[in-house]
GROMACS .gro file of N, CA and C in nm:
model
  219
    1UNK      N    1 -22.836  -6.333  -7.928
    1UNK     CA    2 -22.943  -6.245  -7.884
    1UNK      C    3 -23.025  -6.319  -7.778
    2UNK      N    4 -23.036  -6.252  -7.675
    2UNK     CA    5 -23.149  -6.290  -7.576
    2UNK      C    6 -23.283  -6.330  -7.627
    3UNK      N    7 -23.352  -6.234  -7.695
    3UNK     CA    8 -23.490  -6.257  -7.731
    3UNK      C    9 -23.507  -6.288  -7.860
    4UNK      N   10 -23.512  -6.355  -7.890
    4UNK     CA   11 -23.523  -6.432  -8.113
    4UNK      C   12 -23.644  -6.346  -8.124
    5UNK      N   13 -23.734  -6.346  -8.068
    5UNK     CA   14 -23.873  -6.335  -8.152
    5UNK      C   15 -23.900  -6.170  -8.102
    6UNK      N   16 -23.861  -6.098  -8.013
    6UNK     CA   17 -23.832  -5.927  -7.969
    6UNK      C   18 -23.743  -5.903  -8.126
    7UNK      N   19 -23.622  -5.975  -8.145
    7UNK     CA   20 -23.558  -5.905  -8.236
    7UNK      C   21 -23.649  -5.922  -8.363
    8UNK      N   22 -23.673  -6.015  -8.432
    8UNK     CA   23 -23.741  -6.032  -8.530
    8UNK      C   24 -23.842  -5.888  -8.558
    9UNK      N   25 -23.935  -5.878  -8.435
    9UNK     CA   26 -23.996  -5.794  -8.425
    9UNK      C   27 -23.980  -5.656  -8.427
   10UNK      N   28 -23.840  -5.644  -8.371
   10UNK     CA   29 -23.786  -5.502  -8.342
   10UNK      C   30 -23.797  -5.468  -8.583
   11UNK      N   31 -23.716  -5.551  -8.595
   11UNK     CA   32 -23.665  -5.556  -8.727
   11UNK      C   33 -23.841  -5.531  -8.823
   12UNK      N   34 -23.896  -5.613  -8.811
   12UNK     CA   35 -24.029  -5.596  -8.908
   12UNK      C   36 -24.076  -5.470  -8.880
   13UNK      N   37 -24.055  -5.405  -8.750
   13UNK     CA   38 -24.137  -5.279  -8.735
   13UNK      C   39 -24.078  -5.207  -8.802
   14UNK      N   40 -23.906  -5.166  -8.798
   14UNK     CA   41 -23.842  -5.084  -8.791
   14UNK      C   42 -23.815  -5.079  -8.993
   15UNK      N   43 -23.915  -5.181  -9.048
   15UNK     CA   44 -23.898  -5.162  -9.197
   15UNK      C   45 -24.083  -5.171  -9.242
   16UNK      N   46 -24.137  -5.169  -9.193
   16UNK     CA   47 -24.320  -5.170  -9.213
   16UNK      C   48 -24.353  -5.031  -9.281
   17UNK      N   49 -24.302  -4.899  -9.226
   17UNK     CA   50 -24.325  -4.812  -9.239
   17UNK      C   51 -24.180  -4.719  -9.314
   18UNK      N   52 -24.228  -4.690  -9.433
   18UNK     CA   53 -24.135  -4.625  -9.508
   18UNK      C   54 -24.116  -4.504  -9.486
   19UNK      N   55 -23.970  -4.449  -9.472
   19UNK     CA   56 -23.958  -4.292  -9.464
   19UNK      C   57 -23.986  -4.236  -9.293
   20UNK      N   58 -23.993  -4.345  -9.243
   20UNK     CA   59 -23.986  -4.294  -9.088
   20UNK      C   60 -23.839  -4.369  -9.000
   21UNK      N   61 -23.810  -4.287  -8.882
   21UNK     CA   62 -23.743  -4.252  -8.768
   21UNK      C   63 -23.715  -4.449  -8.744
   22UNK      N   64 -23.619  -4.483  -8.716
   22UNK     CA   65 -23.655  -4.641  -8.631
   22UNK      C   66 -23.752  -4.637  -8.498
   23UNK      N   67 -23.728  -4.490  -8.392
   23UNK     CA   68 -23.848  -4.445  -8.312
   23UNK      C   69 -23.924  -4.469  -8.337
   24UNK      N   70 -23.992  -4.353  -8.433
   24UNK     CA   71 -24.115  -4.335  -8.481
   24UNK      C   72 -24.196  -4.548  -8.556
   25UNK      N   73 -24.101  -4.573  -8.618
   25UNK     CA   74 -24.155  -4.711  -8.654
   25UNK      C   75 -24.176  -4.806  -8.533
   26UNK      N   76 -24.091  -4.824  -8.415
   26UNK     CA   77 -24.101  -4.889  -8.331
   26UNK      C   78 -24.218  -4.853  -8.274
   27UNK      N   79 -24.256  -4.731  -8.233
   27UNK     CA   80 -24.364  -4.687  -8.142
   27UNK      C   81 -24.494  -4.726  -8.235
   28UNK      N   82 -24.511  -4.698  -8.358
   28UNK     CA   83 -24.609  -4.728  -8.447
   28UNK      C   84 -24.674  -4.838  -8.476
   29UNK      N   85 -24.542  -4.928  -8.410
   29UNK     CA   86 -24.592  -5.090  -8.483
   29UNK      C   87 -24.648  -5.156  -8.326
   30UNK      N   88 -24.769  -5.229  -8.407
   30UNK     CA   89 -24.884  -5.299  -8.344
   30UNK      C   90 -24.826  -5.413  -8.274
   31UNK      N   91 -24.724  -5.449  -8.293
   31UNK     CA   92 -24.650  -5.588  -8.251
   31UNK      C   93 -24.607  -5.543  -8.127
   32UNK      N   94 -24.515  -5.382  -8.147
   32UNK     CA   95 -24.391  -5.391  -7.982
   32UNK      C   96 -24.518  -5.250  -7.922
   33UNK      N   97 -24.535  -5.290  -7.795
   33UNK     CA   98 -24.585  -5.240  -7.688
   33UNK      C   99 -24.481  -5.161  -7.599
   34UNK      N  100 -24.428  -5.070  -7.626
   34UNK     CA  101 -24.357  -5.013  -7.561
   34UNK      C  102 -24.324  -4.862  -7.533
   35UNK      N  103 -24.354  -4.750  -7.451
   35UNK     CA  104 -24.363  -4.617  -7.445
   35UNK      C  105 -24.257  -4.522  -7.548
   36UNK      N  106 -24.282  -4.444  -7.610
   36UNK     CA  107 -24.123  -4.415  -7.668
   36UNK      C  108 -24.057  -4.371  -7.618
   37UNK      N  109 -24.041  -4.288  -7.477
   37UNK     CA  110 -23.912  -4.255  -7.403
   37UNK      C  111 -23.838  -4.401  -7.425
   38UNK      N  112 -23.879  -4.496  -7.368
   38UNK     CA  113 -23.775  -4.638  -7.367
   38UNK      C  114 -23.727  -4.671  -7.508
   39UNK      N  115 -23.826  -4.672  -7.599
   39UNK     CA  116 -23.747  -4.701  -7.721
   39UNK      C  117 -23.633  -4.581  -7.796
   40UNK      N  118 -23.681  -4.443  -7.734
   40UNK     CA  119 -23.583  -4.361  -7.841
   40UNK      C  120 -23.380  -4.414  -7.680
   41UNK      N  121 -23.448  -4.402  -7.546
   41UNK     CA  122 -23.333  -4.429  -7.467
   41UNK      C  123 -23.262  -4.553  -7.562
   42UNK      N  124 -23.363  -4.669  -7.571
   42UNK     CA  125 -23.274  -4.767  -7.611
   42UNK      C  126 -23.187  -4.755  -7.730
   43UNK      N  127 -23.236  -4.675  -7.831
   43UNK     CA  128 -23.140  -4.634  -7.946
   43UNK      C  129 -23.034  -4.565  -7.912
   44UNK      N  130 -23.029  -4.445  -7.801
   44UNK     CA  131 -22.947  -4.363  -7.796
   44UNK      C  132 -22.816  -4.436  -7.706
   45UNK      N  133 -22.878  -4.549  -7.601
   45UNK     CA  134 -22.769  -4.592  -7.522
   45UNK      C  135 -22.753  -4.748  -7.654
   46UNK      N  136 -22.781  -4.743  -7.755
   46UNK     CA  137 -22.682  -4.847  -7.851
   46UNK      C  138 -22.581  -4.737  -7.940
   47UNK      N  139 -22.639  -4.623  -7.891
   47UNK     CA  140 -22.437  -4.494  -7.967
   47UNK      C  141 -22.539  -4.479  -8.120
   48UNK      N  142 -22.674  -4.445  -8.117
   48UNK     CA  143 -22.725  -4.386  -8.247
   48UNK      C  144 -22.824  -4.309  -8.201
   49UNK      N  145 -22.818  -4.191  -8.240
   49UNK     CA  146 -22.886  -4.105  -8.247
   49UNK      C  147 -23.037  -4.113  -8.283
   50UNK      N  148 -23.172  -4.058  -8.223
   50UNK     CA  149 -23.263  -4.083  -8.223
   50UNK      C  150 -23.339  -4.073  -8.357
   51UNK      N  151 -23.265  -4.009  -8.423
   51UNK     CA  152 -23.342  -3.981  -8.605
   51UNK      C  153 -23.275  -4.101  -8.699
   52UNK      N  154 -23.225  -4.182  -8.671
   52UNK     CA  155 -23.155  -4.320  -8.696
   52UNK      C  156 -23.291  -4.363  -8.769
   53UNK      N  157 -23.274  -4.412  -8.936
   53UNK     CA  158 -23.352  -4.521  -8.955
   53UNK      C  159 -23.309  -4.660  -8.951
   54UNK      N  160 -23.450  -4.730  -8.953
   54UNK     CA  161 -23.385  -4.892  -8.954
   54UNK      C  162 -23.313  -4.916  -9.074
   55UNK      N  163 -23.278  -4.884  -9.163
   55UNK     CA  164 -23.214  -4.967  -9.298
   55UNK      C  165 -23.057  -4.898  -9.217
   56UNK      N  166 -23.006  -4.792  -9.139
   56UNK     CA  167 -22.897  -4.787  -9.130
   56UNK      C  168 -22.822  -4.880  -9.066
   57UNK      N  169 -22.909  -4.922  -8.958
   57UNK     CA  170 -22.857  -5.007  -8.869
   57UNK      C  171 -22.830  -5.198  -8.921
   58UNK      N  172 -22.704  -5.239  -8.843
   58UNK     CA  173 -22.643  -5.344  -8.887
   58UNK      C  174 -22.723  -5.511  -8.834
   59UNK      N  175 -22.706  -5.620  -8.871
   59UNK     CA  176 -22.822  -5.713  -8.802
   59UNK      C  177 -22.750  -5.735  -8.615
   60UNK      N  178 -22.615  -5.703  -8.613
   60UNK     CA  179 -22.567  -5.689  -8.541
   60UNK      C  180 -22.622  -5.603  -8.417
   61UNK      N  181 -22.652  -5.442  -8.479
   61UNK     CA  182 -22.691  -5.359  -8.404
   61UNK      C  183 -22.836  -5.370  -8.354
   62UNK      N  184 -22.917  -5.459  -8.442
   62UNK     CA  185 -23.030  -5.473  -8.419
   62UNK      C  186 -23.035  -5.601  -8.290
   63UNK      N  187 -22.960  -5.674  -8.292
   63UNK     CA  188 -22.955  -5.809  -8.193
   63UNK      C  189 -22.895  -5.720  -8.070
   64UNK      N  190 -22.823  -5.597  -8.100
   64UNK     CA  191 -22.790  -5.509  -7.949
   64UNK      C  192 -22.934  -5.484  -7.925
   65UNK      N  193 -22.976  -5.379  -7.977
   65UNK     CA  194 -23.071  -5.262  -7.933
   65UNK      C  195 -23.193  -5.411  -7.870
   66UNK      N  196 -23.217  -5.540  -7.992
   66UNK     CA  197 -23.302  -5.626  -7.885
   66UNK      C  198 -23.252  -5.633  -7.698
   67UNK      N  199 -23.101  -5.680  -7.708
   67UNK     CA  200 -23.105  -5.707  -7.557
   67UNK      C  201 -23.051  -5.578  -7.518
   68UNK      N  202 -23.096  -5.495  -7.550
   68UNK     CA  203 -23.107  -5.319  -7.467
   68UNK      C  204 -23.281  -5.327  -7.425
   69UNK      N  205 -23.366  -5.331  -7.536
   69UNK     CA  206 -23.519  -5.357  -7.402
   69UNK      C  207 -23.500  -5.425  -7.387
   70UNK      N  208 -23.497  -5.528  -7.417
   70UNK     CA  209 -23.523  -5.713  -7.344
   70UNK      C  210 -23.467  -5.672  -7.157
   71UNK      N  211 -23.389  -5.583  -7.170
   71UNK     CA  212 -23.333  -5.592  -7.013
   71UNK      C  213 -23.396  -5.484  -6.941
   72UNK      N  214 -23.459  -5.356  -7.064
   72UNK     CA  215 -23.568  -5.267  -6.990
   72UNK      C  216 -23.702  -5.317  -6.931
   73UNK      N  217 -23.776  -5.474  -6.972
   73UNK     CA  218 -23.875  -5.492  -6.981
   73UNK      C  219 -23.884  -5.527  -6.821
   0.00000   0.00000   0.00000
């Protein structure tokens, strides 16, 4: 992974908030600063659909979707 401490982050957000979207958690969390057009694009161009929660996704997919923004930023 490009960014250690983006992914870490991607990951704490995307489990902080129970019963929500990986979107919806990313945009929510106080840590990642980022518009949600870019975060729901970045899910959709890692091949998952935007209603995707974080527990589906693999640590694998999560070290993608990091260097998917890491290269939007």
């Amino acid at each position: 992974v490009k960014d250690e401490k983006l992914m870490f982050k991607i990951i704490r957000a995307s489990f902080n908030q129970r019963r929500k979207t990986l979107a919806n958690g990313l945009n929510n969390s106080p840590e990642i600063h980022l518009p949600k057009e870019l975060i729901t694009a970045s899910i959709e161009e890692l091949g998952r659909g935007s209603s995707i929660r974080g527990e589906a996704l693999t640590l694998q997919e999560f070290a993608t979707l990091s260097d998917i923004i890491s290269a939007k930023l």
